[in-house]
Coordinates of C-alpha atoms and ligand atoms in Angstrom, one line a residue:
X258 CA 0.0 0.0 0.0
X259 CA 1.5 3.1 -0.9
X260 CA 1.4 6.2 1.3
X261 CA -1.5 9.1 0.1
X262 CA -0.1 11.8 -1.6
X263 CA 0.3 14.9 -0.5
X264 CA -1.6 17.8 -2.2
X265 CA -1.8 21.4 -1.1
X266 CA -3.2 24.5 -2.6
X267 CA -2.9 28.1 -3.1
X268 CA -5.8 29.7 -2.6
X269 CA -5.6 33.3 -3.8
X270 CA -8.8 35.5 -3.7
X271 CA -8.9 38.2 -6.5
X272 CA -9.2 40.9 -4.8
X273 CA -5.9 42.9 -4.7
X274 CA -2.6 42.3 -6.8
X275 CA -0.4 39.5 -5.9
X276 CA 1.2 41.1 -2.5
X277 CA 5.0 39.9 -1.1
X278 CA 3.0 37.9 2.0
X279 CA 1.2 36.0 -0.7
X280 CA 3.7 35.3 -3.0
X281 CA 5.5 34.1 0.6
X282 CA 2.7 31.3 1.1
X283 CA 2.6 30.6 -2.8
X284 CA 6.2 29.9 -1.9
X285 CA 5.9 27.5 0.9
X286 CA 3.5 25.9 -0.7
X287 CA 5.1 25.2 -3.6
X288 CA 8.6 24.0 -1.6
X289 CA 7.0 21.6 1.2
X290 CA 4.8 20.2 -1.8
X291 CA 8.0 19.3 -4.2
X292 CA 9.9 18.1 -1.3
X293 CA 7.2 15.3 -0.4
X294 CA 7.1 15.0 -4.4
X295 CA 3.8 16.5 -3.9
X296 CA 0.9 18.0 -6.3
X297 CA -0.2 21.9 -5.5
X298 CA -3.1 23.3 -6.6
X299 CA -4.0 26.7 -7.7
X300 CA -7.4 27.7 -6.6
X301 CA -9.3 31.3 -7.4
X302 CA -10.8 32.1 -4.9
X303 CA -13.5 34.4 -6.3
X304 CA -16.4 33.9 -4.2
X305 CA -16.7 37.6 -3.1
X306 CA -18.5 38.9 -6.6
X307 CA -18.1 42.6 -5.3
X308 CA -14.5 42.4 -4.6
X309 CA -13.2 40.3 -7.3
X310 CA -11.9 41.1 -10.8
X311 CA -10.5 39.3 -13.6
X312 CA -8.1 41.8 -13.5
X313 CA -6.5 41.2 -10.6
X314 CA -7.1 37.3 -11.4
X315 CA -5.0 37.7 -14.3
X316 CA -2.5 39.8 -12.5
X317 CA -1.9 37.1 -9.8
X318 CA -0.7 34.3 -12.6
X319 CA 1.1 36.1 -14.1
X320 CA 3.0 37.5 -11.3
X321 CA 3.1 33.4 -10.1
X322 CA 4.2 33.1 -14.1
X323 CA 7.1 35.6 -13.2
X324 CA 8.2 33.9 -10.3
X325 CA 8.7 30.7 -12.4
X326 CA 5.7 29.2 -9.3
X327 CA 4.1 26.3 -11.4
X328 CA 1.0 24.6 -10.4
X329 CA -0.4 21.2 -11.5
X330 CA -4.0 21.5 -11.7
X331 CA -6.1 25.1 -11.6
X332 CA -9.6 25.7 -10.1
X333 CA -11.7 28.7 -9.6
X334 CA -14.7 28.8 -7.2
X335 CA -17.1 30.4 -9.3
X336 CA -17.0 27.6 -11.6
X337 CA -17.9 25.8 -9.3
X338 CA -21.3 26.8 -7.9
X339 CA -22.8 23.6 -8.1
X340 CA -20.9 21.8 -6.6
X341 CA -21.4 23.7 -3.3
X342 CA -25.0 23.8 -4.1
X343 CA -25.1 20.0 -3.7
X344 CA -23.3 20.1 -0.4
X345 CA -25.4 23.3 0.9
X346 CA -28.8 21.0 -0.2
X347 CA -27.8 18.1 1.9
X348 CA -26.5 20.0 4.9
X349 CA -29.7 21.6 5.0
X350 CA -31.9 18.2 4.6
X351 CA -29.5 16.7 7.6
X352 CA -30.6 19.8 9.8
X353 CA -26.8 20.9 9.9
X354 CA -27.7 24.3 8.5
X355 CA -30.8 26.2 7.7
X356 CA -32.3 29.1 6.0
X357 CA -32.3 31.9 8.4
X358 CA -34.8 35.2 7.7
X359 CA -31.9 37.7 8.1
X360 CA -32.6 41.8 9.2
X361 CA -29.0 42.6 8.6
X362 CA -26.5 42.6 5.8
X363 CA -24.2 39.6 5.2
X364 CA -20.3 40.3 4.6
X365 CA -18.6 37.8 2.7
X366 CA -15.6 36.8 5.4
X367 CA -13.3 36.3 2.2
X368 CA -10.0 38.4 3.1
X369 CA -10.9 41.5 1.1
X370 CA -7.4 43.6 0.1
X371 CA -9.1 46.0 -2.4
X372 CA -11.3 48.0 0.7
X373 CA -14.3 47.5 -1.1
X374 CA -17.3 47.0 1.3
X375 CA -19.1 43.6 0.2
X376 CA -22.0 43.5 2.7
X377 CA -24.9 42.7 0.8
X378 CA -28.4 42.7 2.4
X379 CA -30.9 39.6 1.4
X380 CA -33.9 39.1 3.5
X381 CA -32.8 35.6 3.7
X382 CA -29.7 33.3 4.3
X383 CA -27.8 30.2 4.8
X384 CA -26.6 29.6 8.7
X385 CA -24.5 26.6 9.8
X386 CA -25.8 25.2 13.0
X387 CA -23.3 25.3 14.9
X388 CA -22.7 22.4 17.3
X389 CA -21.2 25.1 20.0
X390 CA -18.0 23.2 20.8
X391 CA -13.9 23.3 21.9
X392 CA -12.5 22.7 18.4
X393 CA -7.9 21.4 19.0
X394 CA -6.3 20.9 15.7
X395 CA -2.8 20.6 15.4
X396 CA -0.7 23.1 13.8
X397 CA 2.6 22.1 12.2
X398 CA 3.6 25.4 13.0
X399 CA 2.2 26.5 16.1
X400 CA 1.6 22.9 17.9
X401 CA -2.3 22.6 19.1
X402 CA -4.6 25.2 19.2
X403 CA -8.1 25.4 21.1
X404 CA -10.9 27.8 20.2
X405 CA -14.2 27.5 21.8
X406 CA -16.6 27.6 18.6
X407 CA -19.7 28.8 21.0
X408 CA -19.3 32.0 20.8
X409 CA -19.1 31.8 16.6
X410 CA -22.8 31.2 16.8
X411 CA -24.6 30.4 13.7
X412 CA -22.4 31.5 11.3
X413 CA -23.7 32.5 7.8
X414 CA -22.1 29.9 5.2
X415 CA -24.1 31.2 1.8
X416 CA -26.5 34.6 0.7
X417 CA -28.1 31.6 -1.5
X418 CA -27.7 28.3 -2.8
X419 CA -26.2 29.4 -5.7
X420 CA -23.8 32.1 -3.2
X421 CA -22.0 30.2 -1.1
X422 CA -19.7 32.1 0.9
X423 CA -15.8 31.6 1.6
X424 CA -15.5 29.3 4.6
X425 CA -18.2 26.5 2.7
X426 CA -16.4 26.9 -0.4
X427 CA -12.7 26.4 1.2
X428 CA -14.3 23.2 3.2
X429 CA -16.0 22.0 -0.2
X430 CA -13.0 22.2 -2.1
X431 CA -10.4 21.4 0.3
X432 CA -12.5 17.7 0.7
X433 CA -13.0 17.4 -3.1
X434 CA -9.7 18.1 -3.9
X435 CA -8.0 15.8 -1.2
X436 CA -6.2 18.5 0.4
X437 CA -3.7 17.0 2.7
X438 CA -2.0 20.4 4.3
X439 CA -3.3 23.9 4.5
X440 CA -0.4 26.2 4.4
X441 CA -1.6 29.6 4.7
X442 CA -1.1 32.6 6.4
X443 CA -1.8 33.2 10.3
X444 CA -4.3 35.4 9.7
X445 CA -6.7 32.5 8.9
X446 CA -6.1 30.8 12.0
X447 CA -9.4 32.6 13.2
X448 CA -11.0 30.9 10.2
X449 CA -9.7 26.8 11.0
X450 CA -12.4 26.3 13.9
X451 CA -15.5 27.7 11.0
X452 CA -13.9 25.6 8.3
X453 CA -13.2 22.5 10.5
X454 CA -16.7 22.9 11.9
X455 CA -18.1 22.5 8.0
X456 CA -15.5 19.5 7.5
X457 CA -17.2 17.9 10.4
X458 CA -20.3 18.0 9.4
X459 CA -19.9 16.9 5.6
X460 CA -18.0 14.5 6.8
X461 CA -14.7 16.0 5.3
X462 CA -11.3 14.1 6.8
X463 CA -9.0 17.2 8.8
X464 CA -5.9 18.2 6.7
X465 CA -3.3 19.0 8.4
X466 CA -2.6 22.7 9.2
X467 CA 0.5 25.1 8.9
X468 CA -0.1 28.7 9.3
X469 CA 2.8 31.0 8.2
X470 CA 4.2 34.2 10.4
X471 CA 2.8 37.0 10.3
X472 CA 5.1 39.6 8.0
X473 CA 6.3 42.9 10.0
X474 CA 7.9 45.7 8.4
X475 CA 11.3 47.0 10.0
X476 CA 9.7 48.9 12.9
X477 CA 7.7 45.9 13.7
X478 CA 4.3 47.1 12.6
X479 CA 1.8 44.9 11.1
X480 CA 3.3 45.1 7.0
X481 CA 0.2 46.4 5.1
X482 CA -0.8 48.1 2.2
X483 CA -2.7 51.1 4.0
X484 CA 0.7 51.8 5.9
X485 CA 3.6 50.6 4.2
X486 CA 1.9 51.3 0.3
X487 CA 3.2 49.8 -2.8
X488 CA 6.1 48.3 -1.0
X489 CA 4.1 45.2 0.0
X490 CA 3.2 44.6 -3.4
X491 CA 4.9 42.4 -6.0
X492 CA 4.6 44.2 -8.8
X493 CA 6.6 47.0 -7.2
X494 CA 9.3 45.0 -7.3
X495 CA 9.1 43.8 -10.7
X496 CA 8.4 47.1 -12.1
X497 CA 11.7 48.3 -10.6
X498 CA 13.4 45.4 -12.1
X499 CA 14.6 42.9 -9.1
X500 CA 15.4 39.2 -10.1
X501 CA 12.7 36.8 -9.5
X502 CA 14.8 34.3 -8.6
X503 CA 16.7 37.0 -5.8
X504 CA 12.7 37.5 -4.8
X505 CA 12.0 34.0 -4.7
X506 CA 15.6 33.6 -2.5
X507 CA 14.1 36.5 0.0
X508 CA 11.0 35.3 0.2
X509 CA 12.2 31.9 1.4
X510 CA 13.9 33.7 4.6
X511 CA 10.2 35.4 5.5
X512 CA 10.1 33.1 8.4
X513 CA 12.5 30.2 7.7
X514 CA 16.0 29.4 7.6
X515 CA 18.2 26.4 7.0
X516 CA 19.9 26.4 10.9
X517 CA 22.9 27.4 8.8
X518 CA 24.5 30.2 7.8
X519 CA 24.0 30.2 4.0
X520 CA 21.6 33.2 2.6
X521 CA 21.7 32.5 -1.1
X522 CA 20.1 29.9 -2.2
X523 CA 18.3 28.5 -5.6
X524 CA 14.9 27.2 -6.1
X525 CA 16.1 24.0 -6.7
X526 CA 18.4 23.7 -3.9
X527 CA 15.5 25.3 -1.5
X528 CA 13.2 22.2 -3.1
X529 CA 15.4 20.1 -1.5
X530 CA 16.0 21.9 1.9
X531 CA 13.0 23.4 3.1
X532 CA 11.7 22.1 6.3
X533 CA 8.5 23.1 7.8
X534 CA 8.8 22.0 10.8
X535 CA 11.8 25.1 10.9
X536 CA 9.2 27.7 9.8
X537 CA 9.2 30.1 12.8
X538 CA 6.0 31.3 14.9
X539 CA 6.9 34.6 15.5
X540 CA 6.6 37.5 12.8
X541 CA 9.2 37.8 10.3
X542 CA 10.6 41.2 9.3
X543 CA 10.2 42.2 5.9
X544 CA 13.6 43.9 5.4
X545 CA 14.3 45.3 2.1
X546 CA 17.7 46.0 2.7
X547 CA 18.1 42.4 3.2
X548 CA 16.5 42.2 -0.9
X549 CA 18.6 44.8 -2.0
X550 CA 21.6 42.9 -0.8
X551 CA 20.5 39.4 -2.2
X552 CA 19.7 41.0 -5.9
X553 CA 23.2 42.5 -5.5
X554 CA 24.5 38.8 -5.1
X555 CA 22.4 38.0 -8.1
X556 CA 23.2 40.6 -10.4
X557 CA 27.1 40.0 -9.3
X558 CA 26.9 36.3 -10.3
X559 CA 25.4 36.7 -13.6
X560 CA 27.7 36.4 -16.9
X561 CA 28.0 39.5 -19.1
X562 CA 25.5 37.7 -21.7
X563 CA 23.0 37.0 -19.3
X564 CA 23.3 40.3 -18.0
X565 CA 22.7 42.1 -21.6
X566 CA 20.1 39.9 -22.0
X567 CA 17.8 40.6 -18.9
X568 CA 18.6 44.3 -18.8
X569 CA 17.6 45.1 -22.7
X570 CA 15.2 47.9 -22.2
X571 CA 16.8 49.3 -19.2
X572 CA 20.4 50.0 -21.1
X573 CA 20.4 53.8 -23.5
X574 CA 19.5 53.1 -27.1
X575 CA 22.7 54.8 -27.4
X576 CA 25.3 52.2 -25.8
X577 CA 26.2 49.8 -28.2
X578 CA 26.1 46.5 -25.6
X579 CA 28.3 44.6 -28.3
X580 CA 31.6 47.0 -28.3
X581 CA 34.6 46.7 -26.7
X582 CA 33.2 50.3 -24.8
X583 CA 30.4 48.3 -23.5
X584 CA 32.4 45.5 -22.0
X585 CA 34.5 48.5 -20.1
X586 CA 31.7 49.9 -18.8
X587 CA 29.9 46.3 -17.6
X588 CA 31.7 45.7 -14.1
X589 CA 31.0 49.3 -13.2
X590 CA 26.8 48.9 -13.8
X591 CA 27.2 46.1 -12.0
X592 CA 28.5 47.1 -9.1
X593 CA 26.6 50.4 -8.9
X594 CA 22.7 48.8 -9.1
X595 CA 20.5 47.3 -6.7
X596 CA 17.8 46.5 -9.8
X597 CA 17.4 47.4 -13.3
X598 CA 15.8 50.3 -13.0
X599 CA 18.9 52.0 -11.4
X600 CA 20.9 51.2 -15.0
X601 CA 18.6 54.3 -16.5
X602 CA 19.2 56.6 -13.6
X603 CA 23.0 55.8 -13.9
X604 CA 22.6 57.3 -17.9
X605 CA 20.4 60.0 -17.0
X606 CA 21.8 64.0 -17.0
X607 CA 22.8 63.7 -13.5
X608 CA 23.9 60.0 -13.3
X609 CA 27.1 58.8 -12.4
X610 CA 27.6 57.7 -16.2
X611 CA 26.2 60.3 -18.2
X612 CA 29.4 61.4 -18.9
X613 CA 30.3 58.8 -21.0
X614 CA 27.6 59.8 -23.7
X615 CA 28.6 63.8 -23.8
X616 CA 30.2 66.0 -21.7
X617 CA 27.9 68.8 -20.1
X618 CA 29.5 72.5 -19.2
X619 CA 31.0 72.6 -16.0
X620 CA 33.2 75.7 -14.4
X621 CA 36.8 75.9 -14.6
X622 CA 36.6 76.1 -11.0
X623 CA 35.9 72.3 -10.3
X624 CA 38.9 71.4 -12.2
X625 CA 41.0 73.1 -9.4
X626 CA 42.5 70.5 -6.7
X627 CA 41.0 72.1 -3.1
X628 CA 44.6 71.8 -1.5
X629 CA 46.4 73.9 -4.6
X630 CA 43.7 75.4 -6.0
X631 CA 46.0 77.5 -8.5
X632 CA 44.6 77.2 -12.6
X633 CA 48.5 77.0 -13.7
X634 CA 49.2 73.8 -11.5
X635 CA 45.7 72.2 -12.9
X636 CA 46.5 73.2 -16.3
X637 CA 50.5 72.2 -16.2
X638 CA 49.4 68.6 -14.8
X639 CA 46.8 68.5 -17.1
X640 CA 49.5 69.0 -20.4
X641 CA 51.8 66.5 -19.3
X642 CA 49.6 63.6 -18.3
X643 CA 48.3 64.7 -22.1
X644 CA 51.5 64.0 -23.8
X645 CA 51.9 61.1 -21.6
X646 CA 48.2 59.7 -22.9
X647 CA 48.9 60.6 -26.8
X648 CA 52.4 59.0 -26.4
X649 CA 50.6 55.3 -25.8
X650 CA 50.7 53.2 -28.4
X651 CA 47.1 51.8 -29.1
X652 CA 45.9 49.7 -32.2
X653 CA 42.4 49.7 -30.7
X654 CA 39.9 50.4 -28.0
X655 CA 40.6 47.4 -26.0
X656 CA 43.9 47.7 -25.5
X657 CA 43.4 51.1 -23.9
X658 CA 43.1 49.8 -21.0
X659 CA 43.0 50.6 -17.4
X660 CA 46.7 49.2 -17.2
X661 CA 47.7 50.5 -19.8
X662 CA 47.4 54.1 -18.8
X663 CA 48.2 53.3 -14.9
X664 CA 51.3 52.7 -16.7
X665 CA 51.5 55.4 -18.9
X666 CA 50.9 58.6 -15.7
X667 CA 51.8 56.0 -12.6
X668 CA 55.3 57.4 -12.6
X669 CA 54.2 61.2 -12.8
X670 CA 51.4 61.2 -10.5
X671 CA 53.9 59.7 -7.8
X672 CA 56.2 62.4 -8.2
X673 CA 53.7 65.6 -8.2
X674 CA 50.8 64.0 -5.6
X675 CA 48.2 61.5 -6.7
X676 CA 45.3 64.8 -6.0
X677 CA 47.1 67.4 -7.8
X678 CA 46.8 65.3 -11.3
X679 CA 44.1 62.9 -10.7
X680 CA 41.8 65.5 -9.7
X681 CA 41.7 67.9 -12.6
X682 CA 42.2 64.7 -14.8
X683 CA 39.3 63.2 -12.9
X684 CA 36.7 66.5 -14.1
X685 CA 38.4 67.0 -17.6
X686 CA 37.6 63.1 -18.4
X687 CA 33.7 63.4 -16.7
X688 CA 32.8 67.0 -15.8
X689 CA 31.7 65.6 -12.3
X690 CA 32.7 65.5 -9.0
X691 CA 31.3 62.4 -8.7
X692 CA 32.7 60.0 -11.3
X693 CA 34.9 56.3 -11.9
X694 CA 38.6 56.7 -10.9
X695 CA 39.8 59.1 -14.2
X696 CA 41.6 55.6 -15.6
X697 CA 38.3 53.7 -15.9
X698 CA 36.5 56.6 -17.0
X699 CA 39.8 56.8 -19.4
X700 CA 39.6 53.8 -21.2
X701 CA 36.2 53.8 -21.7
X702 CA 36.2 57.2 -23.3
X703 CA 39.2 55.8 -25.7
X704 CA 41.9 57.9 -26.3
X705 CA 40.8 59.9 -28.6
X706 CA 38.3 61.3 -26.6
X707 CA 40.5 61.7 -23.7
X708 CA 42.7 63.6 -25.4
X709 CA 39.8 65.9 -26.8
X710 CA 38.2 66.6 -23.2
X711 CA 41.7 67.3 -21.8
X712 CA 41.9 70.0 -24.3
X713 CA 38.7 71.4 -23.4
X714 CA 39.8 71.5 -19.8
X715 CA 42.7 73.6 -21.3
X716 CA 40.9 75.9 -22.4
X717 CA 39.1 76.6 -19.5
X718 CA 42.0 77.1 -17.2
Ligands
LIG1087 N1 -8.5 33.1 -0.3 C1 -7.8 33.3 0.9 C2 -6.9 34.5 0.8 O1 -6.7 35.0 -0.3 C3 -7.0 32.1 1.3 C4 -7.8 31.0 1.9 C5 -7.0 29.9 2.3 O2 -5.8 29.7 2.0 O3 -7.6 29.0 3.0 O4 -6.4 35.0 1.8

């Protein structure tokens, strides 16, 4: 006899964009499922008519899509109306629910994250009856927990036969499917004792709980949308251009860690490693410093062709990312970006490599060094290191090199202070304060060009 698989789901509701917390439990789900050689389920949870969209629906694949999350079967609720309608029939015929005459607006309890208000008033309804009981299940998280269901009274479970609401639906499907684990978020726990309640009573086996942390942003506040904004949502972070696979790495750390000290980590190798059991109760802290640093380790990893490849529409229409200039100028986006969006602000007018495309007009006085700020020291430094510079022999761009001109002005800039020529060399090359080391920015100009913004500095002094 062989053991029953195990089969999960994520369980989206579209009502909001695919948000970092969700994309957490998509995760989890996905790496405890292909551990135990699993099968996960997606499930669209679109019960709440008022709240959901297909917009957002859409949205939510294919920011799972993005993340390279793969699912092996897909459901969404509102296909699947009659099936609840069946179970809603015979839990009324049993005496387990009943249709209640109703004064007051229904809400669906489906976790809203658009702030639309759903209540919806219908003269009548469907109630559970509830058995008023202590409901324990066990958390593989959080050990046992014990709610008293009394005091949930006869909660409403549809607006209609043909409207049942979320906790019916997630007991429904969760039976039909043969859902074996619930991994979800903690702020469903309130919800297990409603949806074990409706397991009981169509005679639905338990699966096995794990509720994930809570996510907290740095100053240990609840992370939300209201508060914390776009930040909390994935599409953010795709729109600025972050790795997915440097998300998916983060994400992973939302709550768990290996027991060791390794931070990096690929999807593959997380398949292989992730252990529930070593998810944590308490909140995790949602630092994006932490992301920042881990797309860093990404971006540093990647070869030059998989680099030009990913960041096509982030590099000017004017860099040619096939010339000898471009490889020069590689190593230094790479080590300046967090995510692709920085490339363009490097390029722009006042980015640290906008000098590399055209010069802009900058005073005379910037090419003075502050500790001999004298024009005929700037401009005497400035002629020799020129004559040193046009003396190189070069064939072609790529050997003007960084080394090669080191070599050329070591000797001179040794003998009359590294400030004195570096600095006016340093402005004549970029116009900017802030700028590569004058031999980088050098070579990537090409001689030529060197040669023709040291005379422009000349003529300024
Ligand atoms: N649809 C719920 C949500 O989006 C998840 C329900 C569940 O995982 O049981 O929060």
């Amino acid at each position: 006899m062989s053991a029953k698989p195990i089969i999960t789901r994520f369980a989206p509701s579209p009502t909001g964009f695919l948000h970092m917390g969700g994309a957490r439990t998509a995760l989890f789900n996905h790496l405890f499922t292909k551990k135990l050689e699993g099968k996960v389920i997606l499930r669209i949870e679109d019960t709440d008519k008022i709240r959901s969209t297909p917009e957002y629906e859409a949205s939510i694949i294919d920011s799972l899509k993005w993340l390279n999350i793969s699912y092996d079967q897909t459901f969404k609720q509102s296909e699947r109306e009659e099936i609840y309608k069946k179970y809603l029939k015979k839990l009324i015929d049993e005496g387990k629910a009943y249709i209640s005459k109703e004064t007051q607006a229904v809400e669906d309890p489906a976790i809203g994250k658009n702030g639309k208000d759903n209540s919806d008033f219908r003269s009548e309804v469907i109630r559970f009856k509830n058995p008023g009981k202590k409901v324990t299940f066990t958390d593989l998280i959080r050990g046992d927990i014990t709610f008293d269901t009394t005091e949930l009274k006869d909660f409403v479970i549809a607006k209609s036969l043909e409207e049942p609401l979320y906790h019916l639906a997630v007991a429904v499907d969760d039976f039909e499917m043969e859902i074996t684990h619930v991994v979800r978020g903690d702020d469903h726990i309130s919800n297990t004792p409603r949806q074990i309640l409706i397991q009981e009573a169509i005679g639905a086996p338990r699966p096995i709980y794990a509720h994930l942390p809570i996510i907290l942003a740095t100053d240990k506040s609840k992370l939300s949308k209201r508060k914390h904004g776009e930040a909390v949502s994935l599409n953010f972070y795709r729109d600025k251009g972050y790795i997915p696979e440097a998300i998916i790495n983060f994400l992973a750390l939302l709550g768990w860690n290996p027991g060791t000290d390794q931070e990096l980590f690929s999807i593959g190798e997380l398949e292989k490693i992730f252990d529930i059991s070593k998810v944590q109760k308490g909140g995790a802290v949602f630092n994006t410093e932490k992301l920042d640093w881990i797309n860093r380790q990404y971006i540093a990893k990647m070869t030059n062709d998989e680099f030009v490849t990913q960041t096509e529409k982030y590099i000017p229409k004017w860099l040619n990312t096939s010339s000898v200039q471009f490889k020069k100028i590689l190593p230094l986006i790479k080590e300046k970006i967090i995510c692709w969006s920085d490339i363009q602000k490097l390029f722009d007018r006042e980015g640290e490599l906008s000098f590399i495309k055209d010069i802009s007009d900058y005073p005379a006085s910037l090419l003075l060094w502050k500790k001999n700020p004298d024009p005929k020291a700037s401009s005497k430094h400035l002629e020799a290191v020129r004559t040193l510079i046009e003396d190189i022999q070069d064939n072609n761009d790529s050997e003007f090199t960084v080394e090669v001109i080191k070599n050329a002005i070591w000797a001179y800039v040794e003998t009359n202070g590294k400030g004195d020529v570096l600095w006016p060399l340093r402005v004549a090359l970029t116009g900017k304060e802030r700028s590569p080391d004058p031999f980088i920015s050098s070579s990537i100009l090409g001689k030529a060009e060197t040669l023709k913004r040291i005379d422009l500095a000349l003529t300024k002094l």
